[in-house]
Coordinates of C-alpha atoms (C1' of nucleotides) in Angstrom, one line a residue:
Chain A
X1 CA 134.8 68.4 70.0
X2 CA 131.0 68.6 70.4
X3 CA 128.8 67.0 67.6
X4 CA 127.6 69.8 64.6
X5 CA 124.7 68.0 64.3
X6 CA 123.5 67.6 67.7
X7 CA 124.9 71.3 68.4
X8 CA 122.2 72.3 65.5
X9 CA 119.6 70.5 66.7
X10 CA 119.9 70.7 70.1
X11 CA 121.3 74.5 70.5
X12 CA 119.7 75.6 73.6
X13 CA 120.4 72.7 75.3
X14 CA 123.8 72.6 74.9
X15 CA 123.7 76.6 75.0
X16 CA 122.7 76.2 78.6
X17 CA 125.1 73.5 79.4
X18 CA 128.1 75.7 78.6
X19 CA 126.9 78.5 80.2
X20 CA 126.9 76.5 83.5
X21 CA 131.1 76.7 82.6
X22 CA 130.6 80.3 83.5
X23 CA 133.8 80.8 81.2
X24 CA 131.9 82.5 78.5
X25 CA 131.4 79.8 76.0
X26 CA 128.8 80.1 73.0
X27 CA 127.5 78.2 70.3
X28 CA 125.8 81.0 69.0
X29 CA 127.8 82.2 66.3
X30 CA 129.1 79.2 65.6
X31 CA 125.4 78.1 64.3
X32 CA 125.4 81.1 62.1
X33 CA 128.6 80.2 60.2
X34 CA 127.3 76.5 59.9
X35 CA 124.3 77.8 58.2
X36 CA 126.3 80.2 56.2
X37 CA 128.6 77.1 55.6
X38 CA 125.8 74.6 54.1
X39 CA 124.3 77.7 52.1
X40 CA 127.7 77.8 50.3
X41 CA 128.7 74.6 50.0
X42 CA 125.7 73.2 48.3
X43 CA 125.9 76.1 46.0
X44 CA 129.1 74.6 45.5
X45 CA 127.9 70.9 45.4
X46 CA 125.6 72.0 42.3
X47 CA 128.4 73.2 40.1
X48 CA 130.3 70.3 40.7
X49 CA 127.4 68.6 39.6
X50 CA 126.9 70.5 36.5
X51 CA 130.5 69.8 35.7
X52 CA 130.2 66.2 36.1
X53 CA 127.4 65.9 34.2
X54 CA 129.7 67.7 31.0
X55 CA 132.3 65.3 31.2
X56 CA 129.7 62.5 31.6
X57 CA 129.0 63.8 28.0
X58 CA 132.0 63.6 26.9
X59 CA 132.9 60.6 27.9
X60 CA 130.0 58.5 26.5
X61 CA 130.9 60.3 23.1
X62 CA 127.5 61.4 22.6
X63 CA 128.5 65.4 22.3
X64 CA 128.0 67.0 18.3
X65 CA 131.2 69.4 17.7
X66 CA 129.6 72.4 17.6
X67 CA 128.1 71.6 21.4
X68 CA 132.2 70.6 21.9
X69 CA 133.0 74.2 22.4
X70 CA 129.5 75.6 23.8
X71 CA 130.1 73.1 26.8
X72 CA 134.0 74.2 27.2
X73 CA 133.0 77.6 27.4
X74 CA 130.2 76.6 30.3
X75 CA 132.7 74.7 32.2
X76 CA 135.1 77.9 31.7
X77 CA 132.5 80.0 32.9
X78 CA 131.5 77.4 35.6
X79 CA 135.2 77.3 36.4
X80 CA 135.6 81.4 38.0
X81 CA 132.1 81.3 40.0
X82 CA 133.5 77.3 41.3
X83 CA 136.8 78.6 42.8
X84 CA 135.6 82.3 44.4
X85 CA 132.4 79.4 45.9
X86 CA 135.6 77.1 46.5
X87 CA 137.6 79.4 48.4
X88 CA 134.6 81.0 50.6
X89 CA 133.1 77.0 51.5
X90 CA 137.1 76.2 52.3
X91 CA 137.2 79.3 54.2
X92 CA 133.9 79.0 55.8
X93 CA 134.6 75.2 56.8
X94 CA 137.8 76.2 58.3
X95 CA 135.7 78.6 60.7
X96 CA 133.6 75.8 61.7
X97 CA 135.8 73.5 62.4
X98 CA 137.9 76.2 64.0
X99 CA 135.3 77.0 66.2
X100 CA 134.2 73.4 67.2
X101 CA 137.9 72.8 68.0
X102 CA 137.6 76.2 70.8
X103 CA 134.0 74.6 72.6
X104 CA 135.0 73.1 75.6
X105 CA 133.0 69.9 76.4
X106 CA 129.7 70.2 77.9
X107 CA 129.1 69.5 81.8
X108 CA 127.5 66.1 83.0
X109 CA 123.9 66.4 84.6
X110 CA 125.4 64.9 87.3
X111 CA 127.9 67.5 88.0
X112 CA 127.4 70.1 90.3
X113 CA 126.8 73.8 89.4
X114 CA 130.0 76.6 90.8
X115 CA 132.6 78.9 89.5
X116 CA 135.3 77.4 91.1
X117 CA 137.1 75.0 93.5
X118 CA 135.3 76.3 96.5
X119 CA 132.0 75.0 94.9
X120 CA 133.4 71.0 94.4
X121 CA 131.8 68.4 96.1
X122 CA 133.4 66.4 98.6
X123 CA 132.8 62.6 98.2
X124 CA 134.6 61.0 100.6
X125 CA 137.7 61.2 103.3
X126 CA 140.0 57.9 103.8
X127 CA 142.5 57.4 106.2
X128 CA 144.0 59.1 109.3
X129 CA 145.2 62.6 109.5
X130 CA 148.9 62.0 111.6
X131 CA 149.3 64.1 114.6
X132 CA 152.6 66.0 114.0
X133 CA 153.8 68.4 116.4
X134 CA 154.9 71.8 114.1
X135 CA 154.8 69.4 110.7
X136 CA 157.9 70.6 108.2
X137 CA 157.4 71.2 104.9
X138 CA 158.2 68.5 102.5
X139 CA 161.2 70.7 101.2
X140 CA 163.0 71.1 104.5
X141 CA 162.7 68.0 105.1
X142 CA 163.9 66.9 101.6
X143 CA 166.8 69.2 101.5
X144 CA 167.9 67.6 104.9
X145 CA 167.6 63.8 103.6
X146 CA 169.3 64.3 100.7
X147 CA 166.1 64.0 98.5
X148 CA 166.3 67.6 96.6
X149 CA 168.7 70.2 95.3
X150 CA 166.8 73.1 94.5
X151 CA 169.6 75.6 93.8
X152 CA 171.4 73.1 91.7
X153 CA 168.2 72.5 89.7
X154 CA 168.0 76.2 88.5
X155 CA 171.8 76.4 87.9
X156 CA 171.4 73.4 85.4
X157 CA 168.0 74.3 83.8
X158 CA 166.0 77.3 85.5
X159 CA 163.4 77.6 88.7
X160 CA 160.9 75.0 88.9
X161 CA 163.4 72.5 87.9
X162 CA 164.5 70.8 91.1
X163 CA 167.3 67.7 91.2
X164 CA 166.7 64.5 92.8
X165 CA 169.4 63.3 94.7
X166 CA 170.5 60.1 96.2
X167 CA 167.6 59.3 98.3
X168 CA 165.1 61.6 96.1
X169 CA 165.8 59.6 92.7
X170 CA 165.6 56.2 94.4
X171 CA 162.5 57.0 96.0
X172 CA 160.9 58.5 93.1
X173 CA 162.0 55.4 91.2
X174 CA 160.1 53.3 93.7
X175 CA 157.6 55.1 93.4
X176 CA 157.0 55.0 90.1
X177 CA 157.7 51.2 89.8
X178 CA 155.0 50.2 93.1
X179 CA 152.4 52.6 90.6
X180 CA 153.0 50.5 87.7
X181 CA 153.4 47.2 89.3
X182 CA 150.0 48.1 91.2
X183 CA 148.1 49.0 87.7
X184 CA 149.4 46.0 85.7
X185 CA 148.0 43.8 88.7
X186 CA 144.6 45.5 88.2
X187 CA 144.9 44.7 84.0
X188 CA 146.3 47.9 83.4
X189 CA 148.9 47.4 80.1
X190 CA 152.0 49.1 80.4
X191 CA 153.4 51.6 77.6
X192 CA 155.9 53.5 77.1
X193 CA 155.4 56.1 74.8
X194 CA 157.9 59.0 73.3
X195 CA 157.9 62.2 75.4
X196 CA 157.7 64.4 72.0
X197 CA 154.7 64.1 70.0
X198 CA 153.5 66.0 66.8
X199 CA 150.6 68.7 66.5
X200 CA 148.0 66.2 65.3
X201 CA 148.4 64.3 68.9
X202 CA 147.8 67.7 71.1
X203 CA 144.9 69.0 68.9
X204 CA 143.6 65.0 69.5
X205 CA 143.4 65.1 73.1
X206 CA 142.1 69.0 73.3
X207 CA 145.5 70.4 74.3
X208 CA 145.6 72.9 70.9
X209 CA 144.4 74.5 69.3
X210 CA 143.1 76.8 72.8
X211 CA 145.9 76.6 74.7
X212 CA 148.9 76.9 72.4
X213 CA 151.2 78.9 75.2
X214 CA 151.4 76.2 77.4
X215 CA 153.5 73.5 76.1
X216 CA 157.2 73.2 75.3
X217 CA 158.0 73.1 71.7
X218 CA 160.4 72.5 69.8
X219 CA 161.6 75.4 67.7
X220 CA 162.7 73.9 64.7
X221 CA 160.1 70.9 64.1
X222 CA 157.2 70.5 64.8
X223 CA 156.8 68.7 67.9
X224 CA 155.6 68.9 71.5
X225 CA 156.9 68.3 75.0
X226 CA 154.1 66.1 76.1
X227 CA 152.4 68.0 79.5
X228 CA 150.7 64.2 80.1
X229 CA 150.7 60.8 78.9
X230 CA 147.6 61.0 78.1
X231 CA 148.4 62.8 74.7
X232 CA 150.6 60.1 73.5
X233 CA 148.8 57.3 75.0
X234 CA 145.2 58.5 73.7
X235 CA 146.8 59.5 69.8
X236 CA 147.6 55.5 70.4
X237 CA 144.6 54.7 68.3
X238 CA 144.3 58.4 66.5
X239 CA 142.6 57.5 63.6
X240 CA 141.9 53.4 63.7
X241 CA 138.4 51.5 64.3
X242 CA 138.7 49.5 67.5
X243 CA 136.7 46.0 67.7
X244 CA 134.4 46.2 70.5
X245 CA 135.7 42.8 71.3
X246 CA 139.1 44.6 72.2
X247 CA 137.2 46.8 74.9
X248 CA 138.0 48.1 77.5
X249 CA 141.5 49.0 76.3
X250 CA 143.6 49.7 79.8
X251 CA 146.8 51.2 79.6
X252 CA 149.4 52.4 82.6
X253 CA 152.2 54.4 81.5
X254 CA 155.1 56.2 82.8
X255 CA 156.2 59.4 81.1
X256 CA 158.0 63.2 82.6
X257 CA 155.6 65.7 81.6
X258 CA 156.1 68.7 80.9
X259 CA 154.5 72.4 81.5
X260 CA 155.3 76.0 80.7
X261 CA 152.9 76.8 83.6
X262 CA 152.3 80.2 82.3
X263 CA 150.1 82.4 84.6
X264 CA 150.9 80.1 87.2
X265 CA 153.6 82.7 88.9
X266 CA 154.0 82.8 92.5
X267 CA 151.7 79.8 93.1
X268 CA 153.3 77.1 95.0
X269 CA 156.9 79.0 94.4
X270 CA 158.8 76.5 97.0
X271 CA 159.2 73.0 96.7
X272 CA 158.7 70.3 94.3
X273 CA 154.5 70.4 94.1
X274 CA 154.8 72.6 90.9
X275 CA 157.3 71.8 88.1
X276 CA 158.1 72.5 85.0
X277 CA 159.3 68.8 84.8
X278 CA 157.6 66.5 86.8
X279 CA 156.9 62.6 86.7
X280 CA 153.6 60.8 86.9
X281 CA 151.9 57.3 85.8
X282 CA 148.6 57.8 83.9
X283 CA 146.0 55.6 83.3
X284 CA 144.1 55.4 80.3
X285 CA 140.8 53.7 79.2
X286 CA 138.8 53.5 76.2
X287 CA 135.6 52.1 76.0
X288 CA 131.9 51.8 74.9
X289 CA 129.5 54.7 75.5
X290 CA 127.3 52.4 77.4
X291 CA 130.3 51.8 79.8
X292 CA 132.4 54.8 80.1
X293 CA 130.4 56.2 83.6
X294 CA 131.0 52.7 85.2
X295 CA 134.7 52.7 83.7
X296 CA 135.4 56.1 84.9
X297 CA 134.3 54.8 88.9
X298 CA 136.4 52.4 88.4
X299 CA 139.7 53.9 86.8
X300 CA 139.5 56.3 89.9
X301 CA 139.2 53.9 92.5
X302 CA 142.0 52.4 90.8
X303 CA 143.6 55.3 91.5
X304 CA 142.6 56.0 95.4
X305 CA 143.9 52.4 95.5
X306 CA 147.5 53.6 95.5
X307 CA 147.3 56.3 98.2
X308 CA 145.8 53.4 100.1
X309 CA 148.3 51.2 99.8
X310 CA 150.9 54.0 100.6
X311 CA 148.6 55.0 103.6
X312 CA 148.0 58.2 102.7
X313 CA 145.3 60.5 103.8
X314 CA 143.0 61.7 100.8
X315 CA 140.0 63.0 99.9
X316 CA 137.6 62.8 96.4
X317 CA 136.0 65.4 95.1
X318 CA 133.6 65.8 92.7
X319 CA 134.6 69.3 90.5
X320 CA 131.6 71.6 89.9
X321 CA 131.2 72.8 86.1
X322 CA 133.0 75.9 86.4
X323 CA 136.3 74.2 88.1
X324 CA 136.1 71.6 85.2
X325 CA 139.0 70.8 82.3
X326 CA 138.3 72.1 78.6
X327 CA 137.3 68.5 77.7
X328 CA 136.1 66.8 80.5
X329 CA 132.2 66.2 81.2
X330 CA 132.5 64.5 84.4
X331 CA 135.7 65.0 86.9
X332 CA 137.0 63.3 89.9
X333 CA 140.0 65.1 91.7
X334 CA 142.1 63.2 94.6
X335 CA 143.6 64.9 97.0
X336 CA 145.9 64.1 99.4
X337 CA 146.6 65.7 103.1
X338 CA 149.5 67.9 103.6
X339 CA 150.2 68.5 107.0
X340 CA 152.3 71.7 106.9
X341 CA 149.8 73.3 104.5
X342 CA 147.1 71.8 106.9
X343 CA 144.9 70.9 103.8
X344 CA 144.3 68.4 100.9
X345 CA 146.6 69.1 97.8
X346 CA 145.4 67.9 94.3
X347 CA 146.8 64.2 93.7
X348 CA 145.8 63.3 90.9
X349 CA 142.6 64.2 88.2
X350 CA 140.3 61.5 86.6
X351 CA 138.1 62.8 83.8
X352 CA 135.5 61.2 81.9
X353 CA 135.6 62.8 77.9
X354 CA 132.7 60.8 76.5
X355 CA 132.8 61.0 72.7
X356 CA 134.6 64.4 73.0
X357 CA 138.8 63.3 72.3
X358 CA 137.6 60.4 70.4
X359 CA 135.8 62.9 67.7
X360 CA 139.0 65.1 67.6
X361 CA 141.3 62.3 67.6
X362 CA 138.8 60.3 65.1
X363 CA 138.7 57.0 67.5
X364 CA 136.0 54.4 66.4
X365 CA 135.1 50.9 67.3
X366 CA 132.8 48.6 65.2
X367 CA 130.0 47.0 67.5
X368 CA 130.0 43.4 68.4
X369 CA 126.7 42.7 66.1
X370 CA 128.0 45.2 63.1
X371 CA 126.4 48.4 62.0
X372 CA 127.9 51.8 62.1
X373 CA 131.3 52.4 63.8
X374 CA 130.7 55.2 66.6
X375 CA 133.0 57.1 68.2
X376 CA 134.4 55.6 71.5
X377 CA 134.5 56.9 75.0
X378 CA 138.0 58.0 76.3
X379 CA 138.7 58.2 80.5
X380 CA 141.8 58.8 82.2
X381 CA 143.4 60.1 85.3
X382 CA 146.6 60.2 87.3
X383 CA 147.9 57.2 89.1
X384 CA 149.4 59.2 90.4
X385 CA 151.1 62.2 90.3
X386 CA 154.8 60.7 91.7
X387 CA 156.5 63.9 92.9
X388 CA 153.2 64.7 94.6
X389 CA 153.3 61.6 96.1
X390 CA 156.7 62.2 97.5
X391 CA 156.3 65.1 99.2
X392 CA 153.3 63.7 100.5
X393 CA 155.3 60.8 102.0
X394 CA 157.8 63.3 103.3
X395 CA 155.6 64.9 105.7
X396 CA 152.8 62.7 106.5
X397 CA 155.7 60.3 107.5
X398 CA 158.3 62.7 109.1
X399 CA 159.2 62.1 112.4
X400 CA 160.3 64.2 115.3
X401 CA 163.9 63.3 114.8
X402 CA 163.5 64.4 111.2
X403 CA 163.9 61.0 109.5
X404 CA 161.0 60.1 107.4
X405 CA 159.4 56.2 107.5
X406 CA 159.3 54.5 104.1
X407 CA 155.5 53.3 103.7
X408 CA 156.0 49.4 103.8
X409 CA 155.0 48.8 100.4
X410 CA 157.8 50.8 98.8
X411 CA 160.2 48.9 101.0
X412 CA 161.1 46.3 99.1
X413 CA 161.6 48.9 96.4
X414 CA 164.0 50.3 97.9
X415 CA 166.3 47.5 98.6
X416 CA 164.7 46.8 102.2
X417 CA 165.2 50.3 103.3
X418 CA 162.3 51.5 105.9
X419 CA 163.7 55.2 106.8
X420 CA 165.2 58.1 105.4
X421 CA 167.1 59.2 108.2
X422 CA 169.6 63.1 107.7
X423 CA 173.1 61.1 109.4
X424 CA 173.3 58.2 106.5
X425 CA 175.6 59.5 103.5
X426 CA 173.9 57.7 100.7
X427 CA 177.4 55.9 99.2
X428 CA 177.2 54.5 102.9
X429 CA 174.0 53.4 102.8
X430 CA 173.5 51.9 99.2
X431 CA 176.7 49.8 100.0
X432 CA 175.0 48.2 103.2
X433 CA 171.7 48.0 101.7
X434 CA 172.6 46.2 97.7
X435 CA 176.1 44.3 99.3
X436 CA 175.1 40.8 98.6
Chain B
rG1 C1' 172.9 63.2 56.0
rG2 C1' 173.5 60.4 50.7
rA3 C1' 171.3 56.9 46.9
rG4 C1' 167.1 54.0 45.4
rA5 C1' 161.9 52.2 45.8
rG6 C1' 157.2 53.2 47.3
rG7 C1' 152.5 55.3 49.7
rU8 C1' 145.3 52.6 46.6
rG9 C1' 139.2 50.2 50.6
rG10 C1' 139.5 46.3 57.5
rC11 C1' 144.2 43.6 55.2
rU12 C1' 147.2 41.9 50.7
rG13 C1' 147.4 43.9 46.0
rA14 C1' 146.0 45.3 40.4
rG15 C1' 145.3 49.7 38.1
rU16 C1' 149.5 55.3 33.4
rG17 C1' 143.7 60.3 31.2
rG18 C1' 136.9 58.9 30.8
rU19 C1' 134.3 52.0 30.6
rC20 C1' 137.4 53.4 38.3
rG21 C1' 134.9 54.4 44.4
rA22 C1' 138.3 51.4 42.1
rA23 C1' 140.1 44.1 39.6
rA24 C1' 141.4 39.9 42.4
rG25 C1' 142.3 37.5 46.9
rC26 C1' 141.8 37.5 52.3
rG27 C1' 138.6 39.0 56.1
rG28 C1' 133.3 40.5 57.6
rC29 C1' 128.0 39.8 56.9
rU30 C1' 123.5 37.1 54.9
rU31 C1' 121.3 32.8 53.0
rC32 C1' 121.6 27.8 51.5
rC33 C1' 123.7 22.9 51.6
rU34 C1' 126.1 19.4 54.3
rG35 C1' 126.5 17.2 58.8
rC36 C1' 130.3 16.3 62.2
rU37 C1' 133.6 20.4 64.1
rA38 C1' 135.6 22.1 60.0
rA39 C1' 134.6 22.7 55.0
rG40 C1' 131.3 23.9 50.4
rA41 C1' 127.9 27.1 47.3
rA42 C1' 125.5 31.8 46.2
rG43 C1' 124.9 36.7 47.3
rU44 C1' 126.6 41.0 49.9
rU45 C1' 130.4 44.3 52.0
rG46 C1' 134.6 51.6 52.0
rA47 C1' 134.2 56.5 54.5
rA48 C1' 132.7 61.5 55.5
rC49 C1' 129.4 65.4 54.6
rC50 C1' 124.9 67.8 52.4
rU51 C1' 119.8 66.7 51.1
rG52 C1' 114.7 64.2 50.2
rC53 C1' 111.0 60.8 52.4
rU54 C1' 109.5 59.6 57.4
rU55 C1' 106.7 61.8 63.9
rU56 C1' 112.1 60.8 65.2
rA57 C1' 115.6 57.2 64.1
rA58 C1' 116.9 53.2 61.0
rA59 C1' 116.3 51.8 56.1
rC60 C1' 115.9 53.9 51.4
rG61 C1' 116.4 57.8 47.3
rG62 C1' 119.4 62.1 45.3
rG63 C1' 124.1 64.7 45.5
rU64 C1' 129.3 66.2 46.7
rU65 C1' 134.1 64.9 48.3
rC66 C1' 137.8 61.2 49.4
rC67 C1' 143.2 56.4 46.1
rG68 C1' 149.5 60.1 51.8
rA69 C1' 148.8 66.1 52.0
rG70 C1' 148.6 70.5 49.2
rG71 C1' 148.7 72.9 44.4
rG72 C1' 148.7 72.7 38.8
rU73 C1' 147.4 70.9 33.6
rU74 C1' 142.5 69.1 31.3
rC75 C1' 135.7 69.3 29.4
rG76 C1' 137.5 65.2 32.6
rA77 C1' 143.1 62.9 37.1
rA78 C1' 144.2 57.2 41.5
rU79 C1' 146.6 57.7 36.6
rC80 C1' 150.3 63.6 33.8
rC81 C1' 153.3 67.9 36.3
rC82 C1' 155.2 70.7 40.9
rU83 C1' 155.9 71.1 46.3
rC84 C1' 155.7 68.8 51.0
rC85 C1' 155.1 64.6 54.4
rC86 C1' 155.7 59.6 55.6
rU87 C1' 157.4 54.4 55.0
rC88 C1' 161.0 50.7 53.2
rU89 C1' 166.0 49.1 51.4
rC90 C1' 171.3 50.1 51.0
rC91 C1' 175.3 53.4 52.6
rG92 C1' 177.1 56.9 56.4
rC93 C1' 176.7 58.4 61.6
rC94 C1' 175.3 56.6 66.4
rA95 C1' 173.0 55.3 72.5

RNA sequence: GGAGAGGUGGCUGAGUGGUCGAAAGCGGCUUCCUGCUAAGAAGUUGAACCUGCUUUAAACGGGUUCCGAGGGUUCGAAUCCCUCCCUCUCCGCCA
């Protein structure tokens, strides 16, 4: 949510900013409902006054009886005029508010102009693109190692629910633990938050009110299948005043997210890059104002650190306005190479909000030398994405034998196993590799 | 799910119709004293929004709202009434 004030007195600015969304956005009439809204509400603001001031009389005693009935009859009189004002300021405010919480955030300077993710800019390439003769997709090759069962996944739930099996689950599990492990080492503090969260959370973090068809939820109360951690792990501190002494708060957490993927149909149809379920470890700052661009570098290096240590090729980009989430300001997307696509696949996303969740989610910290509490900066971003990140590892690692090799960090995750390989039968192999 | 208790400022907690934006304590801040490492004294200290002054901001002045949320009674509600939400205790159920 953008600041009224600094919308009012800054309108063209922030007029032009939007516009570089190319999504339509307008503060326009907004600014005519705030004016119609503080035309009202002082109107308002007087009565109330007026009233006050008649029981101010009463109460000091100092009110003849015949004035006893004159001033009832004003405050009766006052009363109709008060609640039609009441109801048009309440209904007015709502509006406002309404229409604050449907303004997407407004673009960085440094980020660059475009309509989409053809205009991003490319900040740098790491590692080594493997030379594989006629790559396989990652679901082939997981279907032959005993990773995924698609078919199985729709017969229990519906398509774009896929089972992990035997090897699937235990890599995903290492996975998710070498993430963690990796964050915590970094100062990262682990939670693990509930899956389901109510309303207040989602409008928090930007989710609702403006995208209301996207989430699961539950039918008969009212709560949400998180799409993220960072809804639960932002609404953390929903409505508290941090010290700045506590800051920067770093959290890592673990959570299955959840998406309804609406108007997402026919897009990546096959395999396990677009779920309905999926898992992934988030990372999650907040901080001052003064530090949240430094922060943000460094919560996505942070994140570029773990396809480093699993030796996967990536890239950063930089996303242009138009290609940029409803609350973000500033974003940095990792991608990483998938050789039977031939091209980079979004990883993960790291977005700088400034002061935009922490108004909606009312997130303050007191400075170290007092004053006025301001709102503190939030910054998170994928840590990754882990189903990504295993079908990422099942074809830049496939062999020509068809076996995939483990990346040697996740090795001792995995009981000292280095390959998947199609012959082992996983009772087999879990035997020989946990028999101690 | 059943029964009971309760939701007040950063925290603890008093407050059953006007003297209450709210006692007291803790914490915070300012000053002073002492001087030896931790105490003493005095003062000060809720939030949001609108508005005036000011070049802007801060500070300051004026105003409105806020004692879980919403509604009602009344000239006037933290206080009375209704609805909802949440927390705690006991019982039931249960990984």
């Amino acid at each position: 949510m953008l600041d009224i004030r600094h919308i009012r007195e800054n309108t063209d600015q922030v007029e032009a900013a939007l516009q570089r969304r190319n999504a339509g956005f307008s503060v326009k009439e907004l600014i005519v409902v705030d004016e119609q809204y503080r035309t009202v509400n002082s109107q308002w603001e007087s009565l109330n006054r007026r009233r006050n001031e008649i029981s101010e009389m009463f109460k000091t005693g100092k009110v003849a009886a015949e004035q006893k009935a004159e001033l009832q009859a004003e405050t009766k009189k006052i009363k109709e005029s008060y609640e039609t004002l009441g109801k048009e300021k309440d209904e007015l405010e709502k509006k406002v508010s309404e229409m604050l919480l449907a303004i997407p955030n407004v673009p960085e300077s440094s980020v660059p102009d475009g309509v989409d993710e053809n205009d991003n800019a490319e900040q740098h390439r790491w590692g080594e693109i493997p030379k594989i003769a006629d790559p396989k997709p990652h679901y082939e090759l997981g279907v032959e190692l005993n990773v995924f069962d698609f078919e199985r996944g729709v017969k229990i739930s519906e398509s774009r629910f896929t089972v992990l099996m035997a090897n699937g689950a235990r890599l995903e599990r290492a996975i998710m633990n070498y993430m963690l492990d990796s964050h915590a080492k970094r100062g990262y503090l682990e939670v693990f938050p509930p899956v389901m969260v109510n309303r207040d959370c989602m409008i928090g973090t930007g989710q609702l009110p403006k995208f209301e068809g996207d989430f699961y939820k539950c039918a008969d109360d009212e709560l949400y299948l998180i799409p993220t951690a960072e809804v639960p792990v932002t609404n953390l501190y929903r409505e508290e005043v941090l010290d700045e002494e506590q800051l920067p708060i770093m959290h890592c957490a673990y959570t299955p997210n959840f998406r309804r993927e609406a108007g997402s149909a026919g897009k990546d149809t096959r395999g396990y890059i677009r779920q309905h379920q999926f898992n992934k470890v988030e990372l999650v700052k907040f901080c001052t104002p003064e530090n949240s661009a430094q922060e943000h570098e460094k919560l996505t290096r942070d994140a570029e650190l773990i396809l480093e240590g699993l030796n996967l090729p990536y890239r950063r980009v930089l996303l242009c306005a138009g290609d940029l989430g409803f609350c973000a300001r500033k974003c940095y997307d990792l991608e990483v190479w998938f050789p039977s696509q031939n091209k980079y696949r979004e990883i993960s996303s790291c977005s700088n909000f400034g002061d935009f969740q922490a108004r909606r989610a009312n997130i303050k910290y007191k400075g170290k030398d007092g004053g006025k509490s301001r709102f503190i900066h939030t910054i998170n971003g994928s840590g990754l994405a882990i189903g990504r990140t295993l079908a990422a590892i099942l074809e830049n690692f496939q062999q020509p034998d068809g076996s995939v090799k483990i990346p040697q960090v996740l090795v001792p995750y995995l009981g000292g196993q280095e390959v998947l390989e199609p012959k082992h039968t996983l009772g087999k192999l879990d035997a020989r590799v946990f028999a101690e």
